[in-house]
Tab-separated table of C-alpha atoms and ligand atoms in Angstrom:
chain	number	residue	atom	x	y	z
A	1	MET	CA	-72.134	118.423	99.788
A	2	PRO	CA	-73.340	121.870	101.023
A	3	VAL	CA	-72.222	122.582	104.563
A	4	PHE	CA	-73.520	125.714	106.343
A	5	ARG	CA	-72.057	127.441	109.462
A	6	SER	CA	-74.422	129.590	111.508
A	7	ALA	CA	-76.668	129.556	114.644
A	8	LEU	CA	-78.867	126.367	114.268
A	9	LEU	CA	-82.365	125.604	115.691
A	10	ARG	CA	-83.896	122.115	115.600
A	11	PHE	CA	-86.014	119.934	117.922
A	12	ALA	CA	-85.519	116.847	119.979
A	13	ASP	CA	-88.212	114.156	119.847
A	14	ASP	CA	-89.880	115.450	122.944
A	15	GLY	CA	-90.337	118.877	121.441
A	16	THR	CA	-87.584	120.725	123.294
A	17	ALA	CA	-85.605	123.080	121.167
A	18	LEU	CA	-81.944	122.275	120.446
A	19	TYR	CA	-79.906	125.370	119.747
A	20	ASP	CA	-76.206	125.675	118.740
A	21	ALA	CA	-75.072	129.279	118.751
A	22	ASP	CA	-72.210	128.180	116.389
A	23	GLY	CA	-73.769	125.314	114.573
A	24	LEU	CA	-73.072	123.179	111.447
A	25	LEU	CA	-75.663	121.844	108.965
A	26	ALA	CA	-74.549	119.329	106.281
A	27	VAL	CA	-76.888	118.517	103.549
A	28	GLY	CA	-76.501	115.854	100.858
A	29	PRO	CA	-78.606	113.720	98.369
A	30	ASP	CA	-80.232	110.449	99.177
A	31	THR	CA	-80.479	107.597	96.817
A	32	GLN	CA	-83.312	109.320	94.845
A	33	GLY	CA	-81.204	112.493	94.695
A	34	ARG	CA	-83.394	114.375	97.212
A	35	GLN	CA	-81.414	116.649	99.504
A	36	ARG	CA	-81.581	115.590	103.179
A	37	VAL	CA	-79.902	116.572	106.459
A	38	LEU	CA	-76.720	114.453	106.863
A	39	ALA	CA	-75.541	116.107	110.144
A	40	ALA	CA	-76.667	118.943	112.411
A	41	GLY	CA	-75.024	120.142	115.600
A	42	ALA	CA	-72.287	122.171	117.205
A	43	TRP	CA	-69.654	123.306	114.752
A	44	SER	CA	-66.876	122.228	117.223
A	45	ASP	CA	-68.177	118.642	117.263
A	46	LEU	CA	-68.878	118.214	113.542
A	47	ALA	CA	-66.266	120.367	111.744
A	48	PRO	CA	-63.617	117.688	111.876
A	49	ARG	CA	-65.926	115.398	109.726
A	50	PHE	CA	-67.966	117.884	107.674
A	51	GLY	CA	-66.130	121.199	107.802
A	52	CYS	CA	-63.049	120.373	105.646
A	53	GLY	CA	-64.517	121.383	102.193
A	54	PRO	CA	-66.289	124.571	101.122
A	55	VAL	CA	-68.462	126.029	103.905
A	56	GLU	CA	-71.193	128.660	103.553
A	57	HIS	CA	-70.641	130.907	106.583
A	58	LEU	CA	-73.659	132.923	107.700
A	59	PRO	CA	-72.441	135.060	110.619
A	60	GLY	CA	-75.281	136.580	112.667
A	61	ARG	CA	-77.919	134.321	111.036
A	62	ILE	CA	-79.983	131.422	112.374
A	63	ILE	CA	-80.840	128.331	110.303
A	64	ALA	CA	-84.171	126.938	111.394
A	65	PRO	CA	-86.645	124.344	110.102
A	66	GLY	CA	-88.988	125.500	107.375
A	67	PHE	CA	-92.454	126.135	108.830
A	68	VAL	CA	-95.401	123.807	108.387
A	69	ASP	CA	-98.860	125.399	107.839
A	70	MET	CA	-101.504	122.807	108.686
A	71	HIS	CA	-104.374	124.542	107.200
A	72	ILE	CA	-104.623	127.351	104.560
A	73	HIS	CA	-106.950	128.197	101.696
A	74	PHE	CA	-105.048	128.969	98.544
A	75	PRO	CA	-108.213	130.571	96.856
A	76	GLN	CA	-108.687	132.860	99.791
A	77	THR	CA	-105.484	134.726	99.293
A	78	ASP	CA	-107.413	137.657	98.036
A	79	VAL	CA	-110.134	137.269	100.714
A	80	ILE	CA	-107.908	138.206	103.722
A	81	GLY	CA	-109.331	141.124	105.675
A	82	SER	CA	-112.974	140.798	104.627
A	83	PRO	CA	-114.896	141.641	107.779
A	84	ALA	CA	-118.147	140.017	108.624
A	85	ASP	CA	-120.473	139.203	111.419
A	86	GLY	CA	-119.028	135.749	111.972
A	87	LEU	CA	-118.199	132.730	109.963
A	88	LEU	CA	-121.444	132.064	108.101
A	89	PRO	CA	-121.964	135.577	106.667
A	90	TRP	CA	-118.241	135.672	105.848
A	91	LEU	CA	-118.598	132.509	103.773
A	92	GLU	CA	-121.822	133.738	102.046
A	93	ASN	CA	-120.766	137.292	101.269
A	94	TYR	CA	-117.059	137.016	100.519
A	95	THR	CA	-115.727	133.559	100.345
A	96	PHE	CA	-118.125	131.691	98.133
A	97	PRO	CA	-118.480	134.509	95.587
A	98	HIS	CA	-114.700	134.787	95.329
A	99	GLU	CA	-114.094	131.046	95.053
A	100	LYS	CA	-116.388	130.850	91.971
A	101	ARG	CA	-113.616	132.504	90.007
A	102	PHE	CA	-111.384	129.453	90.282
A	103	ALA	CA	-113.446	127.632	87.638
A	104	ALA	CA	-111.104	129.396	85.221
A	105	PRO	CA	-107.807	127.476	84.948
A	106	GLU	CA	-105.730	130.683	84.090
A	107	TYR	CA	-107.023	132.475	87.050
A	108	SER	CA	-106.242	129.493	89.320
A	109	ALA	CA	-102.750	129.284	87.867
A	110	GLN	CA	-102.112	132.982	88.396
A	111	VAL	CA	-103.231	132.887	92.070
A	112	ALA	CA	-101.367	129.628	92.705
A	113	GLN	CA	-98.165	131.308	91.517
A	114	PHE	CA	-98.601	134.157	93.938
A	115	PHE	CA	-99.691	131.838	96.754
A	116	VAL	CA	-96.682	129.465	96.591
A	117	ALA	CA	-94.315	132.437	96.305
A	118	GLU	CA	-95.933	134.056	99.369
A	119	LEU	CA	-95.674	130.930	101.374
A	120	LEU	CA	-91.963	130.603	100.618
A	121	ARG	CA	-91.295	134.308	101.240
A	122	ASN	CA	-92.714	133.745	104.694
A	123	GLY	CA	-90.666	130.674	105.411
A	124	VAL	CA	-93.411	128.085	104.942
A	125	THR	CA	-92.058	125.011	103.241
A	126	THR	CA	-94.926	122.537	103.840
A	127	ALA	CA	-98.598	123.336	103.579
A	128	LEU	CA	-101.893	121.449	103.852
A	129	ALA	CA	-104.139	123.610	101.692
A	130	PHE	CA	-107.663	123.805	100.597
A	131	ALA	CA	-108.298	124.412	96.806
A	132	THR	CA	-111.825	125.081	95.609
A	133	SER	CA	-114.548	122.650	94.362
A	134	HIS	CA	-113.091	123.106	90.829
A	135	PRO	CA	-110.548	120.385	89.854
A	136	ALA	CA	-108.722	123.016	87.772
A	137	SER	CA	-107.771	124.788	91.038
A	138	VAL	CA	-106.216	121.586	92.389
A	139	GLU	CA	-104.322	121.054	89.179
A	140	ALA	CA	-103.089	124.572	89.323
A	141	LEU	CA	-101.753	124.379	92.857
A	142	PHE	CA	-100.084	121.030	92.349
A	143	ARG	CA	-98.391	122.099	89.260
A	144	GLU	CA	-96.996	125.299	90.853
A	145	ALA	CA	-95.795	123.367	94.024
A	146	GLN	CA	-94.206	120.804	91.805
A	147	ARG	CA	-92.342	123.548	89.938
A	148	HIS	CA	-90.832	124.648	93.256
A	149	GLN	CA	-90.348	121.003	94.386
A	150	MET	CA	-92.286	121.983	97.489
A	151	ARG	CA	-94.019	119.576	99.835
A	152	LEU	CA	-97.713	120.405	99.504
A	153	ILE	CA	-101.035	118.529	100.153
A	154	THR	CA	-104.206	119.747	98.654
A	155	GLY	CA	-107.617	118.619	97.445
A	156	LYS	CA	-110.779	119.464	95.670
A	157	VAL	CA	-113.372	120.828	98.018
A	158	LEU	CA	-116.514	118.669	98.285
A	159	GLN	CA	-119.643	120.750	98.755
A	160	ASP	CA	-122.814	119.425	97.099
A	161	ARG	CA	-125.486	121.392	99.084
A	162	HIS	CA	-126.099	124.717	100.859
A	163	SER	CA	-123.693	126.310	98.440
A	164	PRO	CA	-124.302	128.782	95.640
A	165	ASP	CA	-124.200	128.052	91.944
A	166	GLY	CA	-120.640	128.197	90.790
A	167	VAL	CA	-119.028	126.405	93.766
A	168	ARG	CA	-121.675	123.750	94.474
A	169	ASP	CA	-120.619	120.334	92.991
A	170	ASP	CA	-122.436	117.245	91.914
A	171	THR	CA	-122.312	114.302	94.357
A	172	ALA	CA	-121.323	111.521	92.042
A	173	GLN	CA	-119.044	113.645	89.816
A	174	SER	CA	-117.290	115.145	92.894
A	175	LEU	CA	-116.307	111.685	94.064
A	176	ILE	CA	-115.185	110.648	90.576
A	177	ASP	CA	-113.091	113.793	90.385
A	178	THR	CA	-111.618	113.220	93.726
A	179	GLU	CA	-110.441	109.694	92.931
A	180	ALA	CA	-108.967	110.791	89.590
A	181	LEU	CA	-106.991	113.498	91.365
A	182	ILE	CA	-105.746	111.042	93.893
A	183	ARG	CA	-104.446	108.742	91.216
A	184	ARG	CA	-102.948	111.565	89.243
A	185	TRP	CA	-101.147	113.449	92.021
A	186	HIS	CA	-100.876	111.614	95.359
A	187	GLY	CA	-97.218	110.654	95.992
A	188	VAL	CA	-95.906	112.392	92.845
A	189	ASP	CA	-92.622	114.173	93.837
A	190	ARG	CA	-93.379	115.809	97.243
A	191	LEU	CA	-97.131	116.118	96.650
A	192	GLY	CA	-100.016	114.577	98.567
A	193	TYR	CA	-103.731	114.499	98.169
A	194	ALA	CA	-106.238	115.408	100.828
A	195	ILE	CA	-110.002	114.341	100.628
A	196	THR	CA	-111.634	117.704	101.369
A	197	PRO	CA	-115.153	117.948	102.509
A	198	ARG	CA	-115.532	121.690	103.162
A	199	PHE	CA	-117.546	121.063	106.412
A	200	ALA	CA	-120.474	118.878	107.277
A	201	PRO	CA	-123.134	121.417	106.586
A	202	THR	CA	-122.256	121.809	102.876
A	203	SER	CA	-122.131	118.045	102.061
A	204	THR	CA	-125.060	115.703	101.775
A	205	PRO	CA	-124.793	112.328	103.665
A	206	ALA	CA	-124.145	110.592	100.373
A	207	GLN	CA	-121.108	112.846	99.684
A	208	LEU	CA	-119.704	112.321	103.104
A	209	ARG	CA	-120.249	108.551	102.771
A	210	GLY	CA	-118.376	108.598	99.393
A	211	ALA	CA	-115.586	110.661	100.961
A	212	GLY	CA	-115.360	108.141	103.767
A	213	GLU	CA	-115.178	105.154	101.285
A	214	LEU	CA	-112.375	106.849	99.489
A	215	ALA	CA	-110.550	107.537	102.790
A	216	ALA	CA	-110.710	103.826	103.552
A	217	ARG	CA	-109.599	102.773	100.011
A	218	TYR	CA	-106.632	105.343	100.114
A	219	PRO	CA	-105.420	105.095	103.789
A	220	ASP	CA	-102.158	107.120	103.178
A	221	VAL	CA	-104.207	110.035	101.622
A	222	TRP	CA	-105.063	112.890	104.005
A	223	ILE	CA	-108.473	114.162	104.967
A	224	GLN	CA	-109.029	117.868	105.748
A	225	SER	CA	-112.177	119.668	106.918
A	226	HIS	CA	-113.431	122.168	109.483
A	227	VAL	CA	-115.224	121.453	112.749
A	228	ALA	CA	-116.513	123.234	115.863
A	229	GLU	CA	-115.418	126.782	114.836
A	230	ASN	CA	-118.580	128.856	115.435
A	231	LEU	CA	-121.697	128.461	117.543
A	232	ASP	CA	-124.119	129.080	114.544
A	233	GLU	CA	-122.256	126.653	112.473
A	234	ILE	CA	-122.479	124.026	115.270
A	235	ARG	CA	-126.238	124.509	115.689
A	236	TRP	CA	-126.683	124.084	111.962
A	237	ALA	CA	-124.540	120.968	111.787
A	238	ARG	CA	-126.529	119.379	114.693
A	239	GLU	CA	-129.840	120.151	112.957
A	240	LEU	CA	-128.646	118.529	109.720
A	241	PHE	CA	-127.196	115.474	111.385
A	242	PRO	CA	-129.421	114.800	114.453
A	243	ALA	CA	-128.440	111.130	114.701
A	244	SER	CA	-124.737	111.933	115.439
A	245	ARG	CA	-123.676	112.491	119.020
A	246	SER	CA	-121.865	115.776	118.242
A	247	TYR	CA	-120.732	117.763	115.281
A	248	LEU	CA	-117.218	116.070	115.377
A	249	SER	CA	-119.014	112.663	115.504
A	250	VAL	CA	-120.685	113.268	112.120
A	251	TYR	CA	-117.210	112.912	110.539
A	252	GLY	CA	-116.537	109.740	112.629
A	253	ASP	CA	-119.933	108.389	111.562
A	254	PHE	CA	-118.874	108.674	107.874
A	255	GLY	CA	-115.422	107.198	108.334
A	256	LEU	CA	-113.569	110.505	108.234
A	257	LEU	CA	-111.691	110.322	111.568
A	258	ARG	CA	-108.409	108.562	111.307
A	259	GLU	CA	-104.594	109.115	111.243
A	260	ARG	CA	-103.872	111.893	108.636
A	261	ALA	CA	-107.293	113.549	109.227
A	262	VAL	CA	-106.818	117.185	109.961
A	263	TYR	CA	-109.700	119.232	111.400
A	264	ALA	CA	-109.410	123.080	111.440
A	265	HIS	CA	-110.402	124.978	114.539
A	266	CYS	CA	-111.679	122.328	117.116
A	267	ILE	CA	-112.761	125.131	119.374
A	268	HIS	CA	-116.102	124.184	120.829
A	269	LEU	CA	-115.458	120.481	121.712
A	270	ASP	CA	-116.388	118.549	124.679
A	271	GLU	CA	-114.466	115.924	126.676
A	272	LEU	CA	-115.743	113.054	124.425
A	273	ASP	CA	-114.906	114.890	121.260
A	274	ARG	CA	-111.260	115.341	122.447
A	275	ALA	CA	-111.060	111.780	123.417
A	276	LEU	CA	-112.419	110.813	119.936
A	277	LEU	CA	-109.638	112.814	118.212
A	278	ARG	CA	-107.017	111.263	120.436
A	279	ASP	CA	-108.295	107.723	119.940
A	280	THR	CA	-108.811	107.924	116.131
A	281	GLY	CA	-105.470	109.784	115.511
A	282	ALA	CA	-107.265	112.657	113.923
A	283	VAL	CA	-105.691	116.087	114.680
A	284	ALA	CA	-106.599	119.677	115.146
A	285	ALA	CA	-105.211	122.570	112.983
A	286	VAL	CA	-105.172	125.514	115.453
A	287	SER	CA	-105.776	128.743	113.555
A	288	PRO	CA	-105.614	131.676	116.103
A	289	THR	CA	-105.545	134.629	113.698
A	290	SER	CA	-108.673	133.352	112.068
A	291	ASN	CA	-110.379	132.658	115.328
A	292	LEU	CA	-109.590	136.124	116.543
A	293	PHE	CA	-110.568	137.835	113.214
A	294	LEU	CA	-113.925	135.980	112.803
A	295	GLY	CA	-114.628	136.123	116.522
A	296	SER	CA	-115.019	132.304	116.672
A	297	GLY	CA	-113.620	131.520	120.039
A	298	PHE	CA	-110.372	130.257	121.644
A	299	PHE	CA	-108.750	126.772	121.221
A	300	ASP	CA	-108.329	125.238	124.695
A	301	TYR	CA	-104.747	124.255	124.965
A	302	ALA	CA	-105.024	123.075	128.550
A	303	GLU	CA	-107.898	120.614	127.777
A	304	ALA	CA	-106.184	119.417	124.471
A	305	ASP	CA	-103.068	118.672	126.487
A	306	ARG	CA	-104.823	116.975	129.361
A	307	VAL	CA	-106.700	114.560	127.062
A	308	GLY	CA	-103.669	113.966	124.828
A	309	MET	CA	-105.001	114.952	121.483
A	310	ARG	CA	-102.583	116.172	118.862
A	311	TYR	CA	-102.564	119.598	117.237
A	312	GLY	CA	-100.431	122.095	115.378
A	313	LEU	CA	-100.574	125.647	114.043
A	314	ALA	CA	-102.129	126.992	110.883
A	315	SER	CA	-102.723	130.322	109.284
A	316	ASP	CA	-106.231	129.576	107.811
A	317	VAL	CA	-105.718	132.426	105.295
A	318	GLY	CA	-108.125	134.012	104.302
A	319	GLY	CA	-110.135	133.809	107.562
A	320	GLY	CA	-106.753	134.004	109.014
A	321	THR	CA	-105.031	137.422	108.593
A	322	SER	CA	-101.421	136.618	107.796
A	323	PHE	CA	-99.085	134.184	105.847
A	324	SER	CA	-96.451	134.807	108.518
A	325	PRO	CA	-95.798	131.952	111.029
A	326	PHE	CA	-94.569	134.614	113.429
A	327	HIS	CA	-98.011	136.310	113.423
A	328	THR	CA	-99.578	132.950	113.918
A	329	MET	CA	-97.387	131.970	116.825
A	330	LEU	CA	-97.926	135.402	118.519
A	331	ALA	CA	-101.693	134.996	118.122
A	332	ALA	CA	-101.489	131.502	119.581
A	333	TYR	CA	-99.651	132.910	122.541
A	334	CYS	CA	-102.266	135.618	123.053
A	335	VAL	CA	-105.096	133.004	122.743
A	336	GLY	CA	-103.359	130.889	125.357
A	337	ARG	CA	-103.265	133.857	127.646
A	338	ALA	CA	-106.917	134.659	126.964
A	339	THR	CA	-108.158	131.093	127.144
A	340	VAL	CA	-110.644	130.611	129.982
A	341	GLU	CA	-109.117	133.569	131.764
A	342	GLY	CA	-111.828	134.205	134.439
A	343	LEU	CA	-113.947	131.260	133.032
A	344	GLN	CA	-114.476	128.196	135.149
A	345	GLY	CA	-111.956	129.510	137.608
A	346	LYS	CA	-109.119	128.716	135.140
A	347	ARG	CA	-106.208	130.995	134.529
A	348	GLY	CA	-104.653	131.699	131.097
A	349	LEU	CA	-101.552	129.810	130.079
A	350	SER	CA	-98.178	131.069	128.983
A	351	LEU	CA	-97.272	128.829	126.096
A	352	SER	CA	-93.509	128.721	125.913
A	353	PRO	CA	-91.856	130.056	122.714
A	354	GLN	CA	-90.212	126.655	122.174
A	355	HIS	CA	-93.558	124.985	122.257
A	356	LEU	CA	-95.158	127.585	119.944
A	357	TRP	CA	-92.228	127.181	117.466
A	358	TRP	CA	-92.531	123.363	117.620
A	359	GLN	CA	-96.259	123.565	116.951
A	360	HIS	CA	-95.472	125.281	113.683
A	361	THR	CA	-92.600	122.960	112.618
A	362	ALA	CA	-91.848	119.576	114.103
A	363	GLY	CA	-95.077	119.325	115.978
A	364	ALA	CA	-97.214	120.211	112.960
A	365	ALA	CA	-95.187	117.624	110.939
A	366	ARG	CA	-95.929	115.026	113.566
A	367	ALA	CA	-99.657	115.813	113.475
A	368	LEU	CA	-99.543	115.469	109.771
A	369	GLY	CA	-97.875	112.039	109.926
A	370	LEU	CA	-94.586	113.515	108.543
A	371	ALA	CA	-92.337	113.355	111.664
A	372	GLY	CA	-88.755	112.839	110.647
A	373	VAL	CA	-89.622	114.014	107.119
A	374	VAL	CA	-90.184	117.775	107.344
A	375	GLY	CA	-90.362	120.376	110.145
A	376	ASN	CA	-87.077	119.563	111.624
A	377	LEU	CA	-83.359	119.467	110.902
A	378	GLN	CA	-82.371	116.212	112.347
A	379	PRO	CA	-80.327	113.827	110.213
A	380	GLY	CA	-82.532	112.118	107.636
A	381	CYS	CA	-85.003	115.033	107.360
A	382	GLU	CA	-85.590	116.557	103.979
A	383	ALA	CA	-83.562	119.730	103.832
A	384	ASP	CA	-86.206	122.470	103.937
A	385	PHE	CA	-84.944	125.382	106.002
A	386	VAL	CA	-85.046	129.123	106.578
A	387	VAL	CA	-82.187	131.544	107.103
A	388	LEU	CA	-83.406	134.009	109.742
A	389	ASN	CA	-81.756	137.489	110.231
A	390	PRO	CA	-82.431	138.689	113.756
A	391	GLN	CA	-81.096	142.057	112.788
A	392	ALA	CA	-83.749	142.544	110.058
A	393	THR	CA	-85.342	145.511	111.580
A	394	PRO	CA	-83.844	148.042	114.037
A	395	LEU	CA	-86.231	146.905	116.827
A	396	LEU	CA	-85.503	143.259	116.180
A	397	ALA	CA	-81.813	144.014	116.297
A	398	ARG	CA	-82.056	145.896	119.645
A	399	ARG	CA	-84.289	143.359	121.266
A	400	THR	CA	-82.597	140.145	120.146
A	401	ALA	CA	-79.147	141.580	121.100
A	402	GLN	CA	-80.472	141.732	124.685
A	403	ALA	CA	-81.852	138.258	124.845
A	404	GLY	CA	-80.222	136.439	127.715
A	405	SER	CA	-81.480	132.984	126.837
A	406	LEU	CA	-82.899	130.793	123.991
A	407	ASP	CA	-86.476	131.409	125.258
A	408	GLU	CA	-85.934	135.164	125.193
A	409	LEU	CA	-84.433	135.042	121.713
A	410	LEU	CA	-87.327	132.954	120.368
A	411	PHE	CA	-89.913	135.115	122.036
A	412	ALA	CA	-88.404	138.290	120.657
A	413	MET	CA	-88.661	136.821	117.112
A	414	ILE	CA	-92.195	135.519	117.667
A	415	VAL	CA	-93.414	138.886	118.949
A	416	LEU	CA	-91.474	141.207	116.542
A	417	GLY	CA	-91.056	138.963	113.504
A	418	ASP	CA	-92.675	138.823	110.091
A	419	ASP	CA	-91.573	138.213	106.544
A	420	ARG	CA	-88.574	140.569	106.996
A	421	LEU	CA	-87.063	138.142	109.451
A	422	VAL	CA	-86.854	135.434	106.731
A	423	GLU	CA	-83.836	136.235	104.752
A	424	LYS	CA	-83.962	133.059	102.632
A	425	THR	CA	-86.072	129.962	102.243
A	426	VAL	CA	-84.308	126.823	101.034
A	427	ILE	CA	-86.379	123.952	99.573
A	428	SER	CA	-84.947	120.444	99.468
A	429	GLN	CA	-84.353	119.920	95.766
A	430	ALA	CA	-83.747	116.790	93.910
A	431	LYS	CA	-80.903	118.733	92.400
A	432	TYR	CA	-79.550	121.300	94.941
A	433	GLY	CA	-79.821	125.012	94.689
A	434	SER	CA	-83.317	126.562	94.633
A	435	CYS	CA	-83.873	129.532	96.889
A	436	ALA	CA	-86.660	131.959	97.372
A	437	GLY	CA	-86.491	135.106	99.399
B	501	GUN	N1	-115.893	126.517	107.365
B	501	GUN	C1	-116.338	126.104	106.157
B	501	GUN	N2	-115.545	126.727	105.189
B	501	GUN	C2	-114.711	127.491	105.755
B	501	GUN	C3	-113.700	128.387	105.355
B	501	GUN	O1	-113.438	128.576	104.164
B	501	GUN	N3	-112.998	128.995	106.302
B	501	GUN	C4	-113.247	128.874	107.597
B	501	GUN	N4	-112.421	129.567	108.532
B	501	GUN	N5	-114.153	128.089	108.062
B	501	GUN	C5	-114.893	127.328	107.156
B	502	ZN	ZN1	-110.231	127.020	106.945
């Protein structure tokens, strides 16, 4: 049974961080042979029971839960940093032309290999990812995640209108392909399927209806899409679906709002929209680097919390600018500060570093319906974790050495951290021992 001794970060059920400066993490196989956390806590409490055999001692390091990215596009790995005058021209001029290339299985496989390695290098151990409209892209990403025994959820993008040749799919065939992929991959090893309408403007009512029927037939399959990201997008969606109360309601009207439904952005919502998310159990994937890069707007944390809707953090690569959860958490903090500053008389928030970290680990897992499975290091969780080196750069070393509290330590890592902070990423294996980093 592997036992680690180092500083240890994990989360209580209420989202507060639990930190042991001298901690112990014991990991062992469950009945299926999957590595899970057996014990986590202070070394002094647990060593009598778990510290007698071989111990991997990691002085100066912090073991923390692997990060959970709630929304990322694997085929946009090479689209990062494509500037445009907002979302719609960005899709038309960069994203759709690039995604055409994923019709080729070899190209999909090559990008999938890089993408999964890049997630792991950045400490991301669970991801909900868009593929493209080509089933081959889904196959490629599932196969690569399976090779790493990574927990990954993806799906074939549904887009049967307002899309160029090469990415536009056929309504009936798209639903047949989706169901075949669900049956082939959902629940295999650590993989899950997500029914993936790109966004309402690029699907016909018939395609959305079919997606909703599949979502009802396969209730533990995820749903992922985009909503209320950009004002031009919202105007377009309202024109196309005039009978729906709001852009978000379009998805509800087609049976696409429920537990395990994840909507990227959720920026321009009203009170009824937020209540609809809360009441249906659908959640928001907050993507601050993307929102800043594309100039989409700011997620309103205060209103989300007031209404009680669930959310977590996401990179949204390639609208988003970084695979690094540290960059995403920092951007979320800056967005919180900027939110409604000077508007409606409200002041910006200071999201706490514990809350930011939780949103990208245990909070994101909870939003995905995976609480107690990933995103935390409490007993019973799958043993996905990162080993952080707070001395990874000269500035990190200076700043973290002066941290006088857990909040100061976490903030220093959020503000100064990137892939260099992640010394190792460990994935829960059916047979122990795979590391990346
Ligand atoms: N809306 C529809 N498609 C996309 C996409 O690929 N990225 C983002 N950020 N928004 C979208
Ligand atoms: Zn997206």
